[in-house]
mmCIF file of C-alpha atoms and ligand atoms in Angstrom:
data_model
loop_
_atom_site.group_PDB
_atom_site.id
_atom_site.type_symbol
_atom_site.label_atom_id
_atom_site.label_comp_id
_atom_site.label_asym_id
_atom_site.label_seq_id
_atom_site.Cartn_x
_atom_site.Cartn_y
_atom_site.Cartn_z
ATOM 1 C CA UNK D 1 -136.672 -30.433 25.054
ATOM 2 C CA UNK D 2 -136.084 -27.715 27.476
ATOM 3 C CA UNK D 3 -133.216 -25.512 26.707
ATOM 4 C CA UNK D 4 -130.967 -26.958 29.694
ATOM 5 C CA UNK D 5 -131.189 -30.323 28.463
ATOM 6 C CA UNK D 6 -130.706 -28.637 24.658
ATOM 7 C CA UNK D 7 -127.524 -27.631 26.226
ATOM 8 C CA UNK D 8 -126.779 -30.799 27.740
ATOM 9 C CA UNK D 9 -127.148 -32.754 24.478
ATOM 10 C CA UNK D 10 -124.578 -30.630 22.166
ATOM 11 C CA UNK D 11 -121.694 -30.188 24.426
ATOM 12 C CA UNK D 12 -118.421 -31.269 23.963
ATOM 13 C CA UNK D 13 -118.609 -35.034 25.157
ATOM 14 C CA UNK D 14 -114.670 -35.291 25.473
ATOM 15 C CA UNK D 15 -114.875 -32.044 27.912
ATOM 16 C CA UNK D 16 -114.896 -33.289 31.647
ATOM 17 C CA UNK D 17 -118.137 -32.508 33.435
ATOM 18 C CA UNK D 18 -117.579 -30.072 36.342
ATOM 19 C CA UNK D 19 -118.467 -33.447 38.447
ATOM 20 C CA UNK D 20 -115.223 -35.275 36.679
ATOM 21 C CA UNK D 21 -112.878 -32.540 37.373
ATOM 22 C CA UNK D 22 -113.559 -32.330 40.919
ATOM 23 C CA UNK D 23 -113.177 -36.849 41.099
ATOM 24 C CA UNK D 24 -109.291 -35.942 39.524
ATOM 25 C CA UNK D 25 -107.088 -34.781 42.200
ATOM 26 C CA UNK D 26 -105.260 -31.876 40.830
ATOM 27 C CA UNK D 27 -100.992 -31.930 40.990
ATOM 28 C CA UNK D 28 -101.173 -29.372 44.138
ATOM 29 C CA UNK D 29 -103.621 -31.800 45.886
ATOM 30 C CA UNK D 30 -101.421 -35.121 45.425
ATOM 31 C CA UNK D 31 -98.534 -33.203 46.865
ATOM 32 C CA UNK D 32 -100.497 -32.108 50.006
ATOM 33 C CA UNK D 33 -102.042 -35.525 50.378
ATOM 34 C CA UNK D 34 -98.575 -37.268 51.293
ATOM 35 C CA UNK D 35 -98.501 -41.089 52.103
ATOM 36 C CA UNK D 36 -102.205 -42.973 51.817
ATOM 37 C CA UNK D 37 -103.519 -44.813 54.792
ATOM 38 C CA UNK D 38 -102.218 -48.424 53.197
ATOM 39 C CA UNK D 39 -98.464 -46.898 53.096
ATOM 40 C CA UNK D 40 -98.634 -45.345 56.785
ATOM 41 C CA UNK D 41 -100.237 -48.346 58.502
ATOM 42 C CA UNK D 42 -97.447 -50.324 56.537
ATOM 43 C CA UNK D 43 -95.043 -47.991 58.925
ATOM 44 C CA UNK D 44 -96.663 -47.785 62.044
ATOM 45 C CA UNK D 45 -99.949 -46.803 64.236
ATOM 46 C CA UNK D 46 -102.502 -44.413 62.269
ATOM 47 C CA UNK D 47 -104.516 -42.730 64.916
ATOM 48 C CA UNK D 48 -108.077 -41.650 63.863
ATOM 49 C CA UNK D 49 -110.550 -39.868 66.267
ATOM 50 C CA UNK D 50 -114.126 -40.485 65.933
ATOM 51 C CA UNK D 51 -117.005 -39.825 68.259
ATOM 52 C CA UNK D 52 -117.922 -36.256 67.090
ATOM 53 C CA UNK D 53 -121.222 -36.091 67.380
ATOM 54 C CA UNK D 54 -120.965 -37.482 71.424
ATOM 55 C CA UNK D 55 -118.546 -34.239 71.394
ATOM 56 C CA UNK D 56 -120.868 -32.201 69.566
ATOM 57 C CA UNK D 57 -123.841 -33.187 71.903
ATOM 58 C CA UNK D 58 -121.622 -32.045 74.734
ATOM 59 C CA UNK D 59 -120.679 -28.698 73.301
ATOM 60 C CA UNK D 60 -124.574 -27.531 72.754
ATOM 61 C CA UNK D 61 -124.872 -28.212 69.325
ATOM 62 C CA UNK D 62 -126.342 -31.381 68.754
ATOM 63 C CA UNK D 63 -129.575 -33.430 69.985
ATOM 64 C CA UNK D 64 -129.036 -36.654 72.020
ATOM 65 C CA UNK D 65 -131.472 -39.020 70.795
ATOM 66 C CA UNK D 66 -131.540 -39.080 66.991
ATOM 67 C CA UNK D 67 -128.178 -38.189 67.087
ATOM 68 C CA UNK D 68 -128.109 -36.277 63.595
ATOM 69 C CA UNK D 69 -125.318 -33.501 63.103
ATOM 70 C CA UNK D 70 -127.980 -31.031 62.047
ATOM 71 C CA UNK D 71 -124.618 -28.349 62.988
ATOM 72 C CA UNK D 72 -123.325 -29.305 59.572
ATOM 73 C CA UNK D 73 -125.770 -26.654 58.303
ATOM 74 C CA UNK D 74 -126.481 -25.117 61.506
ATOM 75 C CA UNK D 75 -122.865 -24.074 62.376
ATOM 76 C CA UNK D 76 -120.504 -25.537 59.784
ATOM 77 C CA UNK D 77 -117.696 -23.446 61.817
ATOM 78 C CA UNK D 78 -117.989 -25.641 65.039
ATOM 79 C CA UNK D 79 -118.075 -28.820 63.028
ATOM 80 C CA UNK D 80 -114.106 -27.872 61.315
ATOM 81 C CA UNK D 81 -113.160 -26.126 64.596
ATOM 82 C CA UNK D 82 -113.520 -30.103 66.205
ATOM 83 C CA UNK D 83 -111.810 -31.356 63.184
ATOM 84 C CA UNK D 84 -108.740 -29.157 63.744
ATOM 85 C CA UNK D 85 -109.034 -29.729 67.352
ATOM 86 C CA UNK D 86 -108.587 -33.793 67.287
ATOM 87 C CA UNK D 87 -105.823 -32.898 64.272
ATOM 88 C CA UNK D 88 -104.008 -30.954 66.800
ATOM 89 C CA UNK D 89 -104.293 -33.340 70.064
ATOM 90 C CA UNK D 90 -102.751 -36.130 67.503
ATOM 91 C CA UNK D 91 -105.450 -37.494 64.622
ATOM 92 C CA UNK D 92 -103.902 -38.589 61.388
ATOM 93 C CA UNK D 93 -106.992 -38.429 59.994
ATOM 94 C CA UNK D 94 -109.774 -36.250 59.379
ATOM 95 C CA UNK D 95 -112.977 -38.163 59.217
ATOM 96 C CA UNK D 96 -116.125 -36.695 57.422
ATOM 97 C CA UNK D 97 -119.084 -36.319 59.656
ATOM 98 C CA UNK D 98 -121.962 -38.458 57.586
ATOM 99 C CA UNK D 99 -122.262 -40.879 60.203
ATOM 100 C CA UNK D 100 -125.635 -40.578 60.486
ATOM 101 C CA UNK D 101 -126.632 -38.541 57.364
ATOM 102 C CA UNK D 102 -127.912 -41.162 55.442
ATOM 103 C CA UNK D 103 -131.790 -41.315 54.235
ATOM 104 C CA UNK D 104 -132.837 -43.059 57.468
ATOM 105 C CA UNK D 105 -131.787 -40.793 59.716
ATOM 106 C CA UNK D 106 -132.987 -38.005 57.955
ATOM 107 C CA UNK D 107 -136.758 -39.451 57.642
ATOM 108 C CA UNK D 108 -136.677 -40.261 61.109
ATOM 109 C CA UNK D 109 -136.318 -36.632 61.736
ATOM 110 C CA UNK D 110 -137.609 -35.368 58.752
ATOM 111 C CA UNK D 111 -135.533 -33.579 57.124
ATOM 112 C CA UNK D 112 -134.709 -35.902 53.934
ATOM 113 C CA UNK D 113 -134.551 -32.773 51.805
ATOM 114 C CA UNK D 114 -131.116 -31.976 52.911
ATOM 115 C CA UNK D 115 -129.923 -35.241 52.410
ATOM 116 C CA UNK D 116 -127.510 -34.306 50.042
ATOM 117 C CA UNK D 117 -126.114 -30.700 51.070
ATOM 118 C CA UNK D 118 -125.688 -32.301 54.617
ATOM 119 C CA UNK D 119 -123.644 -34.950 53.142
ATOM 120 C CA UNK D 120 -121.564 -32.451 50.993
ATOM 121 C CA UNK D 121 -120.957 -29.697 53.820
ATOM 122 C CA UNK D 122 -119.463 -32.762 55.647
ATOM 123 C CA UNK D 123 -117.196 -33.656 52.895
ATOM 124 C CA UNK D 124 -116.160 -30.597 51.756
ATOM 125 C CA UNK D 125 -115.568 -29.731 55.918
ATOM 126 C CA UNK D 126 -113.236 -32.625 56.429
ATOM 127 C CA UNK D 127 -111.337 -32.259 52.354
ATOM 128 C CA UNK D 128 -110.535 -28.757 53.727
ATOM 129 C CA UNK D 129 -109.006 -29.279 57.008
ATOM 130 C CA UNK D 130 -107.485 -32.633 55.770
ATOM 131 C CA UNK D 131 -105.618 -30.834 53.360
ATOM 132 C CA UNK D 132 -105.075 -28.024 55.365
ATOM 133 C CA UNK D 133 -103.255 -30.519 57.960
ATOM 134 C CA UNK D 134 -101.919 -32.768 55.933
ATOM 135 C CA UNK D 135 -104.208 -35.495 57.638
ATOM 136 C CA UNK D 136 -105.773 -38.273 55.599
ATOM 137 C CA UNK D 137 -109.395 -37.301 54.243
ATOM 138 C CA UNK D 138 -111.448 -40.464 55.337
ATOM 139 C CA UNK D 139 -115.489 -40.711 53.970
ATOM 140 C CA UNK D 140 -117.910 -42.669 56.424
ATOM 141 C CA UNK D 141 -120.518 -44.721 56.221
ATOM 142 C CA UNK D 142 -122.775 -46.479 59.296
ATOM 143 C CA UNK D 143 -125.413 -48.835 60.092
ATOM 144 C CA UNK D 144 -128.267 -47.787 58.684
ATOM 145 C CA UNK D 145 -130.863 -49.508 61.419
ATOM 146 C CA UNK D 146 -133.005 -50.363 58.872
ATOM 147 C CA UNK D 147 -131.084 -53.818 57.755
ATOM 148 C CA UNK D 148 -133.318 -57.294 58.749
ATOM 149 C CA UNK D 149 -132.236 -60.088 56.543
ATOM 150 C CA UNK D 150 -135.773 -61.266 56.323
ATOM 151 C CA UNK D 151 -136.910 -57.957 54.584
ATOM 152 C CA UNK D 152 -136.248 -57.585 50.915
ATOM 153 C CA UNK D 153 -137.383 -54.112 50.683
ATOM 154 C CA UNK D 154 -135.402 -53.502 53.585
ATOM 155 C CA UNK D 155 -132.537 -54.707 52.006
ATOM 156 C CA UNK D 156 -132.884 -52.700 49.281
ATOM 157 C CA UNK D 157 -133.038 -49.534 50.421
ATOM 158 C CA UNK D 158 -129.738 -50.345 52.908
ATOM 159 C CA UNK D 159 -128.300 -50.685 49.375
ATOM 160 C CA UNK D 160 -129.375 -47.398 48.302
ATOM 161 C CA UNK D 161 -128.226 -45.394 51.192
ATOM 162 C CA UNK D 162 -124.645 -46.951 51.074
ATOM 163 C CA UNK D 163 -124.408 -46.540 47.199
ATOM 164 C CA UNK D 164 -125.080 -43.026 47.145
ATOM 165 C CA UNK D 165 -123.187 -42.071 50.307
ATOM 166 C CA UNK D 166 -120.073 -44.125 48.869
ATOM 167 C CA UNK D 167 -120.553 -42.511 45.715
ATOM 168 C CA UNK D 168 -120.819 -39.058 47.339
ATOM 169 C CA UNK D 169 -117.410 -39.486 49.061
ATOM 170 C CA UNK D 170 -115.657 -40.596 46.193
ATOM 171 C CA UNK D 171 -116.618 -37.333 44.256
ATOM 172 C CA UNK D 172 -115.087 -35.630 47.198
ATOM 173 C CA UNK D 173 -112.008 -37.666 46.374
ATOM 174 C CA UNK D 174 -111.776 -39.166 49.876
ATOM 175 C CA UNK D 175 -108.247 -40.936 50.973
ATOM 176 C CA UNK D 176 -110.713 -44.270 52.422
ATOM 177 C CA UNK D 177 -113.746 -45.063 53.778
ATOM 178 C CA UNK D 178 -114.793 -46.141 56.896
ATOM 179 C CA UNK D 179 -117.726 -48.564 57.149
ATOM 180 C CA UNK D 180 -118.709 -48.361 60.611
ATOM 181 C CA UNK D 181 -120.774 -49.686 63.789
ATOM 182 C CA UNK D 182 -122.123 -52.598 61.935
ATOM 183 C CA UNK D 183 -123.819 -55.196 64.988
ATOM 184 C CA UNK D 184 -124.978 -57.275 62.133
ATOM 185 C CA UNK D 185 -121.963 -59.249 60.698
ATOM 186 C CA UNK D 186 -124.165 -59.176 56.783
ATOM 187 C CA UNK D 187 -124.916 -55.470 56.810
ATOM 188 C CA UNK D 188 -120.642 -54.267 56.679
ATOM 189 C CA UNK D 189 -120.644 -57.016 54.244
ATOM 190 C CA UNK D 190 -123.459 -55.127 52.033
ATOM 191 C CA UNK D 191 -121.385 -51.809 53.303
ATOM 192 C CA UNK D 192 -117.743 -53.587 52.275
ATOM 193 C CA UNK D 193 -119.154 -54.326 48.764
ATOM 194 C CA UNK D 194 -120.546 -51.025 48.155
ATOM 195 C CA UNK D 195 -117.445 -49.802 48.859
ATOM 196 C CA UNK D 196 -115.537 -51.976 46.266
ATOM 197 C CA UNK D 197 -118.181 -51.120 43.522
ATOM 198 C CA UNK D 198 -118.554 -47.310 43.965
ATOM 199 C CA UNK D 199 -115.055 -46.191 44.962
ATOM 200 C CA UNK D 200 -111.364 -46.987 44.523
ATOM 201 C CA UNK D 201 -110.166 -46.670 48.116
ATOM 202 C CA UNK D 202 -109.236 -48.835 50.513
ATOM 203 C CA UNK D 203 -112.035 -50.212 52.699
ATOM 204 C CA UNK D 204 -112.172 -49.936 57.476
ATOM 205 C CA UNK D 205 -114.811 -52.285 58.118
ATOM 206 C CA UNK D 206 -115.387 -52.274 61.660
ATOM 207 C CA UNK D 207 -118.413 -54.174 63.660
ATOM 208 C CA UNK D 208 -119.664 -53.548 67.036
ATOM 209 C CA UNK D 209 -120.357 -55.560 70.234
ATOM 210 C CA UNK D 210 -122.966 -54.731 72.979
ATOM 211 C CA UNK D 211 -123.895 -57.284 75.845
ATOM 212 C CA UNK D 212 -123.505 -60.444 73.681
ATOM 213 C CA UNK D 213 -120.432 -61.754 72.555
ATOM 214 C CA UNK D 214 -121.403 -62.421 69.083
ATOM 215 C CA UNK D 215 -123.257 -59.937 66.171
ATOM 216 C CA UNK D 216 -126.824 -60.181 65.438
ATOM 217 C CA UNK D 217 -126.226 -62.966 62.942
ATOM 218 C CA UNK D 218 -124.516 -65.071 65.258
ATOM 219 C CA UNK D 219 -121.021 -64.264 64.176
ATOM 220 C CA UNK D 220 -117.963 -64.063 66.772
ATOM 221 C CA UNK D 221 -115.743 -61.065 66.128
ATOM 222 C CA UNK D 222 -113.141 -63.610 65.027
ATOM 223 C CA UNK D 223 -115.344 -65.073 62.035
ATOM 224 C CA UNK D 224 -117.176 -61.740 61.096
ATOM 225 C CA UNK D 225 -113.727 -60.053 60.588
ATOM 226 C CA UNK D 226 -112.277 -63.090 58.865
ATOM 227 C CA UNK D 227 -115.489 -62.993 56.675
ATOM 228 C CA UNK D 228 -114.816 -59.059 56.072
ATOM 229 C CA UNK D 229 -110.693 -59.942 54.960
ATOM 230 C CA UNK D 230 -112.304 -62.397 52.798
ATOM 231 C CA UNK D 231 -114.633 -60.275 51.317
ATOM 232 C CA UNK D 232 -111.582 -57.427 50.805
ATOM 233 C CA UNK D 233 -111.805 -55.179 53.302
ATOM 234 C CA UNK D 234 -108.037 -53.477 53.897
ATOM 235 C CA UNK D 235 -108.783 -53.080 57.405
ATOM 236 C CA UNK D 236 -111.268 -54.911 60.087
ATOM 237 C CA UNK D 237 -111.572 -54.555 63.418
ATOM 238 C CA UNK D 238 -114.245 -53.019 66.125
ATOM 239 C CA UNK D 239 -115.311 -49.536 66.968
ATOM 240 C CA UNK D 240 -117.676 -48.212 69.670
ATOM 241 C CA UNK D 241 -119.633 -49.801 72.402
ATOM 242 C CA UNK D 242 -117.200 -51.265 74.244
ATOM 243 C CA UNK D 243 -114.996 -49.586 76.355
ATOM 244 C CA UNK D 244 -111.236 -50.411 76.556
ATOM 245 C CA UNK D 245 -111.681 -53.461 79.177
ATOM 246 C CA UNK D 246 -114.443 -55.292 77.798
ATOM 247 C CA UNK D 247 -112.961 -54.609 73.511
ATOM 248 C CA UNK D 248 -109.181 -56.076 74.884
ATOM 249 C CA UNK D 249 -110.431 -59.535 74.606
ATOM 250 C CA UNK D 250 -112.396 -59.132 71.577
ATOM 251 C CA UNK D 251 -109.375 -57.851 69.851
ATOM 252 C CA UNK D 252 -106.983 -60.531 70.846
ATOM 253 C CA UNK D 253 -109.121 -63.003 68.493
ATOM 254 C CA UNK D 254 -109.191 -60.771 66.048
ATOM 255 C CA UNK D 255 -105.612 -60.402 65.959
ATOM 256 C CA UNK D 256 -105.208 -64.203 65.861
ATOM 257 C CA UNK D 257 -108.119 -64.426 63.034
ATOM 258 C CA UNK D 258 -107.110 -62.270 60.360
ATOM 259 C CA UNK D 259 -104.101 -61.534 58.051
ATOM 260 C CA UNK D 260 -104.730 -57.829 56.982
ATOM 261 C CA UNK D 261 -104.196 -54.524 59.215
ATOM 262 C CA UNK D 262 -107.048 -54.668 62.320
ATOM 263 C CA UNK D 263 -108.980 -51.439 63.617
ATOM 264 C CA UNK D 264 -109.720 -50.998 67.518
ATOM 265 C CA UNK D 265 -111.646 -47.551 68.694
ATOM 266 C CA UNK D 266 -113.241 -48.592 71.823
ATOM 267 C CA UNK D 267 -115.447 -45.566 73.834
ATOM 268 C CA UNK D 268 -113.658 -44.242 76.316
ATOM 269 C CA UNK D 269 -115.718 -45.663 79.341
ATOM 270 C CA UNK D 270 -115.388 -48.113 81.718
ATOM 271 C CA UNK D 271 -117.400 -51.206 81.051
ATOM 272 C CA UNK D 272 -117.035 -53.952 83.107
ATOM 273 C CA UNK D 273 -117.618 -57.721 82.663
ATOM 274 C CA UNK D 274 -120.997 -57.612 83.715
ATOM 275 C CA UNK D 275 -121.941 -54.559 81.799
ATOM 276 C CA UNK D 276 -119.639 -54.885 78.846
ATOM 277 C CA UNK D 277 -121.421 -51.973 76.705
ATOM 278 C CA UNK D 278 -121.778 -48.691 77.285
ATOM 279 C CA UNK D 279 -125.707 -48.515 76.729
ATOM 280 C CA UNK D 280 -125.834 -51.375 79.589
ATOM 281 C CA UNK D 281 -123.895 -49.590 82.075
ATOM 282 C CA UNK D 282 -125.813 -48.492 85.129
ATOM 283 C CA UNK D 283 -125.162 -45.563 87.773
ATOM 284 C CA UNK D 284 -125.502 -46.365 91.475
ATOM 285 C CA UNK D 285 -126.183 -43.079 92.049
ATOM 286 C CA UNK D 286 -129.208 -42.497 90.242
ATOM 287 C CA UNK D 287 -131.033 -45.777 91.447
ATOM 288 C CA UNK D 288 -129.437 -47.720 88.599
ATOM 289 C CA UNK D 289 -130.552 -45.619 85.885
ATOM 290 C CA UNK D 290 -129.288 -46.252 82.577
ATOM 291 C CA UNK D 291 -126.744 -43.973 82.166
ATOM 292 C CA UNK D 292 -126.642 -43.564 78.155
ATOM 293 C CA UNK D 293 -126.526 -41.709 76.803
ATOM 294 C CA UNK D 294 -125.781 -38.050 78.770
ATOM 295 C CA UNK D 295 -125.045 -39.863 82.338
ATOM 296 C CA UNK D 296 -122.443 -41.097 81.043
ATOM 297 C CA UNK D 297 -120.403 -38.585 82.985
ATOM 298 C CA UNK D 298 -118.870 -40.546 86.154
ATOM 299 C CA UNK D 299 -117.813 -43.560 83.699
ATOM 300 C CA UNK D 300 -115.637 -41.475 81.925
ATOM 301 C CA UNK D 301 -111.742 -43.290 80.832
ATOM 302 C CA UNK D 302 -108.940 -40.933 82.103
ATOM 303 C CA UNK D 303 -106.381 -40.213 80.196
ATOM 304 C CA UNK D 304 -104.040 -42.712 80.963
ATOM 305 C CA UNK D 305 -106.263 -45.548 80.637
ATOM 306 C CA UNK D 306 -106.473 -44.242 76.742
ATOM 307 C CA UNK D 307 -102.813 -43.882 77.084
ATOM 308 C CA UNK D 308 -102.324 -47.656 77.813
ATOM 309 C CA UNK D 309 -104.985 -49.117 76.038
ATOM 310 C CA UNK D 310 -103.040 -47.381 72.173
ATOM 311 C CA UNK D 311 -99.832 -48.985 74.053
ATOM 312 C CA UNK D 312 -101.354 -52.212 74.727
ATOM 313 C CA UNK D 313 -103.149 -52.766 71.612
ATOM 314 C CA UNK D 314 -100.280 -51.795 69.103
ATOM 315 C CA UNK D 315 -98.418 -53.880 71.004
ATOM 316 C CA UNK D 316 -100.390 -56.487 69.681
ATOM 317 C CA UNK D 317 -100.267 -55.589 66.503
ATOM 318 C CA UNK D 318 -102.760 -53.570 65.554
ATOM 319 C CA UNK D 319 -101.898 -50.691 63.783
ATOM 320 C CA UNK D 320 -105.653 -48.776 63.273
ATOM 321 C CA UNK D 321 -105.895 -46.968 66.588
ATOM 322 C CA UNK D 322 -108.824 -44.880 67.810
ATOM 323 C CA UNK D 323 -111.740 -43.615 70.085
ATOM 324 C CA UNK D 324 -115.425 -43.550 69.507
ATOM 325 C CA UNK D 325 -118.302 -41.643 70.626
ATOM 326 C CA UNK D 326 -116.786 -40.001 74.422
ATOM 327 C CA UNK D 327 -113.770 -39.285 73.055
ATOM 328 C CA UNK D 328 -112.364 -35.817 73.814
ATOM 329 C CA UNK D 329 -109.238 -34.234 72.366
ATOM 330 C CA UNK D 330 -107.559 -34.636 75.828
ATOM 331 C CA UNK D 331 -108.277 -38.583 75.175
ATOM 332 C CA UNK D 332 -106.677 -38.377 71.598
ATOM 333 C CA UNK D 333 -103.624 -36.700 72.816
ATOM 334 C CA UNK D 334 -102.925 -39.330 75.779
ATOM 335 C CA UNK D 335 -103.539 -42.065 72.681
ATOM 336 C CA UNK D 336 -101.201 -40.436 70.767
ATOM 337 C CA UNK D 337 -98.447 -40.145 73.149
ATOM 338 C CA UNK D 338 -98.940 -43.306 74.630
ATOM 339 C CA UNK D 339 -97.477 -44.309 70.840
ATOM 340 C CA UNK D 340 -94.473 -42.052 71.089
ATOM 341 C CA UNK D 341 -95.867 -39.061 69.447
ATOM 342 C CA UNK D 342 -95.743 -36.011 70.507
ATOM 343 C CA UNK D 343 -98.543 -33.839 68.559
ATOM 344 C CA UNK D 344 -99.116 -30.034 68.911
ATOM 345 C CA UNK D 345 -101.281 -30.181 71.904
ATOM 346 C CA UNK D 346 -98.393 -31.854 73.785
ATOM 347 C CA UNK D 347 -96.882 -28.822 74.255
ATOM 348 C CA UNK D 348 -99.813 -28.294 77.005
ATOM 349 C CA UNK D 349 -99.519 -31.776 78.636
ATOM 350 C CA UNK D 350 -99.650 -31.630 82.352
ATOM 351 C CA UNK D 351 -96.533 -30.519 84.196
ATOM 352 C CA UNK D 352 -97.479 -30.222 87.882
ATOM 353 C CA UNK D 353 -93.659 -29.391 88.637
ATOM 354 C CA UNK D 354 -95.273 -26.087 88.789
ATOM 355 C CA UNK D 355 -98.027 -26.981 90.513
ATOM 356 C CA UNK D 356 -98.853 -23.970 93.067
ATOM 357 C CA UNK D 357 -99.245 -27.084 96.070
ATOM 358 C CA UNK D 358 -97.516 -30.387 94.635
ATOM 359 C CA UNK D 359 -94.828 -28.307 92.757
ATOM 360 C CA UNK D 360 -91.376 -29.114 93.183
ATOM 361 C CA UNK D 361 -89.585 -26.161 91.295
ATOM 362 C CA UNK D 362 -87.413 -24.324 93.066
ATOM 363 C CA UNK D 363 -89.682 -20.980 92.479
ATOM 364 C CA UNK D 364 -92.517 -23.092 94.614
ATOM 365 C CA UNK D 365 -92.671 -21.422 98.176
ATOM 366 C CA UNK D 366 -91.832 -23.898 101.275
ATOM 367 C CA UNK D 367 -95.256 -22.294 102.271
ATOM 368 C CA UNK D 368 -97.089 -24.220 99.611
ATOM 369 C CA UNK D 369 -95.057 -27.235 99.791
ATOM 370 C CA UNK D 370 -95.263 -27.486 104.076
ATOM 371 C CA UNK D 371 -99.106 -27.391 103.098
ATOM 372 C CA UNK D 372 -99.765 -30.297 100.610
ATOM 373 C CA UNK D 373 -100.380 -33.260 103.174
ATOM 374 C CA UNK D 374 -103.792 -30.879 104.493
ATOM 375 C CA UNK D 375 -105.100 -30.298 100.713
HETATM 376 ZN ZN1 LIG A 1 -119.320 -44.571 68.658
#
């Protein structure tokens, strides 16, 4: 026996391990943790922005492609500078960035070893600035685009990566977890139940739509989100892929399907009936390229399209509002006060009453004014 396990073996088995203590939320941390998610839905909308590695592409700091936030360990800093900058244009959540830091991923680009710190620098990222904010501290799990119901093995191994990741953000002592961009109906089931067996916090199961109007298995969003309630997810719905136009009606069945609280975080681009995803659109410009994933430029949702698409869908009752990968800050804060709110970075909304042309304070010279139809 080597002397660590020698160690192991005679200590005090009713001391907690260093893992247990950190599971227990200490007195100071329930205090700064305020209402859950279950309690604030219960109240009204809970806005929760996604899409940071799109964002993190666009800064410099990540690779389009794999699409792996190798900036966790690259430049932790820029990865809790985004957090606090979708906290401050309106998020109510802060959302750890292991969407796509599972096993998978990590092969594909080889870098399994750092599999785990990857997945803790994330956690421990989004526990700080969560509690820092006072912004729920939400874990995340993803499709794993290994899952094919005909392959056991296959199988197997999605089991794996959602077990430990689940189990990894339960350690951190996460608020929920987000199951997420699921376009096979079976796979956020697999996800869903992980959830319920590794953790003890509420469950966002949300699917995804491209062209088709039904999941790899055949599902409608209607039935795989009924199937999800069933199973006991505390909220279903649908995030990415579809923009705002092409999610609307997709939601409106949902609404109709299901009993519990419903999810909607569209990407913020304009898809259009005939290409109703945002990896189908196609630029004019550019000889009908495929524009995703970094021409995805001129498609871009302004702000107040965000700003009536939160209106329009809490209006129908759904109460789990968001945007996916495209989102910017300036998209959370027109979501946000589209619901009433009126979060830090509102303090810098637009006022063009001061606009140096199309100004009409007093202090704006007749100059500028006698000017504006020529701009
Ligand atoms: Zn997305």
């Amino acid at each position: 026996m080597t002397t660590r396990a020698l160690k192991k073996s005679t200590a005090n088995p009713r001391k907690p391990t260093r893992a247990a203590r950190a599971k227990a939320p200490g007195l100071k941390e329930r205090l700064a943790k305020g209402p859950g998610l279950m309690a604030r839905l219960a109240k009204g909308p809970v806005i929760c922005a996604e899409g940071y590695v799109f964002e993190l592409e666009r800064r410099g700091y990540l690779q389009a492609g794999a699409f792996v936030p190798e900036v966790l360990i690259e430049h932790p800093e820029v990865v809790e500078q985004l957090h606090r900058d979708f906290v401050h244009a309106g998020s109510d959540v802060t959302q750890a960035l292991t969407y796509y830091v599972h096993r998978e991923k990590l092969r594909v680009i080889g870098r399994e070893k750092d599999l785990l710190p990857m997945n803790r620098m994330a956690l421990s990222i989004a526990k700080k600035v969560a509690r820092e904010t006072g912004t729920l501290f939400a874990g995340d799990i993803c499709n794993t685009n290994i899952y094919d119901p005909a392959d056991k093995k296959a199988l197997k191994e999605v089991d794996r990566i959602f077990e430990e990741q689940v189990g990894w953000a339960a350690e951190a002592g996460v608020d929920y977890i987000v199951a997420e961009t699921y376009s096979w109906g079976a796979e956020a089931l697999l996800a869903l139940a992980a959830i319920r067996k590794y953790s003890k916090v509420p469950a966002v199961v949300t699917v995804c739509f491209h062209r088709e109007e039904q999941l790899r298995d055949g599902w409608s969003a209607a039935e795989a989100c009924k199937r999800l309630e069933d199973a006991g997810a505390d909220v279903v719905g649908l995030n990415c892929h579809r923009g705002p136009d092409t999610m609307m009606p997709l939601l409106k069945e949902i609404r109709k399907a299901v009993k519990c609280h419903v999810a909607a975080l569209p990407v913020p681009y304009r898809t259009t009936e005939e290409q109703p995803s945002f990896m189908s659109l196609t630029d004019p410009c550019c000889g009908d390229a495929r524009a995703f994933p970094t021409g995805l430029d001129p498609f871009v949702c302004t702000r107040s399209e965000m700003y009536d698409f939160g209106r329009e869908a809490y209006a129908l009752g759904i109460n789990y509002l968001g945007i996916c990968c495209g989102a910017g800050p300036h998209h959370i804060r027109a979501l946000a006060e589209g619901l009433g709110r009126h979060p830090e970075a509102s303090k810098y909304t637009a006022d063009m009453s001061r606009h140096a042309f199309f100004g009409t304070n007093k202090k704006i010279r007749k100059v500028q004014t006698d000017y504006r139809s020529r701009l």
